[in-house]
Amino acid sequence: MSSGEESSKKPQASGAAKVQSKDRDMGAALRTVYQKTVEEDIPAEMLDLLGKLD
């Protein structure tokens, strides 16, 4: 019976590794999108509108 228990644990471990890998990939993708957004220039039209608020 212990061999059946061991074999049932192995898929869970690989499943957890897949989830961690997907989480890591998702985190990297979100960081990339965030960084590109931060580095993006503000359009002149938006700066003009912001200047009118003063």
CSV table of C-alpha atoms in Angstrom, one decimal:
chain,number,residue,atom,x,y,z
A,1,MET,CA,0.0,0.0,0.0
A,2,SER,CA,2.8,2.4,0.6
A,3,SER,CA,3.8,2.2,-3.1
A,4,GLY,CA,0.3,3.5,-4.0
A,5,GLU,CA,0.7,6.4,-1.6
A,6,GLU,CA,4.1,7.3,-2.9
A,7,SER,CA,2.9,7.3,-6.5
A,8,SER,CA,0.0,9.6,-5.6
A,9,LYS,CA,2.4,12.1,-4.0
A,10,LYS,CA,4.7,12.4,-7.0
A,11,PRO,CA,2.1,13.9,-9.4
A,12,GLN,CA,1.2,16.5,-6.7
A,13,ALA,CA,4.8,17.5,-6.4
A,14,SER,CA,5.2,18.0,-10.2
A,15,GLY,CA,1.8,19.8,-10.2
A,16,ALA,CA,3.0,22.1,-7.5
A,17,ALA,CA,6.2,22.7,-9.5
A,18,LYS,CA,4.1,23.5,-12.6
A,19,VAL,CA,2.1,26.0,-10.6
A,20,GLN,CA,5.2,27.6,-9.2
A,21,SER,CA,6.7,27.8,-12.7
A,22,LYS,CA,3.5,29.5,-14.0
A,23,ASP,CA,3.4,31.9,-11.1
A,24,ARG,CA,7.1,32.8,-11.7
A,25,ASP,CA,6.3,33.3,-15.4
A,26,MET,CA,3.3,35.4,-14.6
A,27,GLY,CA,5.3,37.5,-12.2
A,28,ALA,CA,8.0,38.1,-14.8
A,29,ALA,CA,5.4,39.1,-17.4
A,30,LEU,CA,3.7,41.5,-15.0
A,31,ARG,CA,7.0,43.1,-14.0
A,32,THR,CA,7.9,43.5,-17.7
A,33,VAL,CA,4.6,45.2,-18.5
A,34,TYR,CA,4.9,47.4,-15.4
A,35,GLN,CA,8.4,48.5,-16.3
A,36,LYS,CA,7.5,49.3,-19.9
A,37,THR,CA,4.5,51.4,-18.6
A,38,VAL,CA,6.8,53.3,-16.2
A,39,GLU,CA,9.3,54.0,-18.9
A,40,GLU,CA,6.6,55.2,-21.4
A,41,ASP,CA,6.7,58.9,-22.3
A,42,ILE,CA,3.7,61.0,-21.3
A,43,PRO,CA,1.9,62.3,-24.4
A,44,ALA,CA,2.2,66.0,-25.0
A,45,GLU,CA,-1.6,66.4,-25.0
A,46,MET,CA,-1.7,64.9,-21.5
A,47,LEU,CA,1.0,67.2,-20.3
A,48,ASP,CA,-0.9,70.2,-21.7
A,49,LEU,CA,-4.1,69.1,-20.0
A,50,LEU,CA,-2.2,68.7,-16.7
A,51,GLY,CA,-0.7,72.1,-17.1
A,52,LYS,CA,-4.1,73.7,-17.4
A,53,LEU,CA,-5.0,72.3,-13.9
A,54,ASP,CA,-2.6,74.8,-12.3
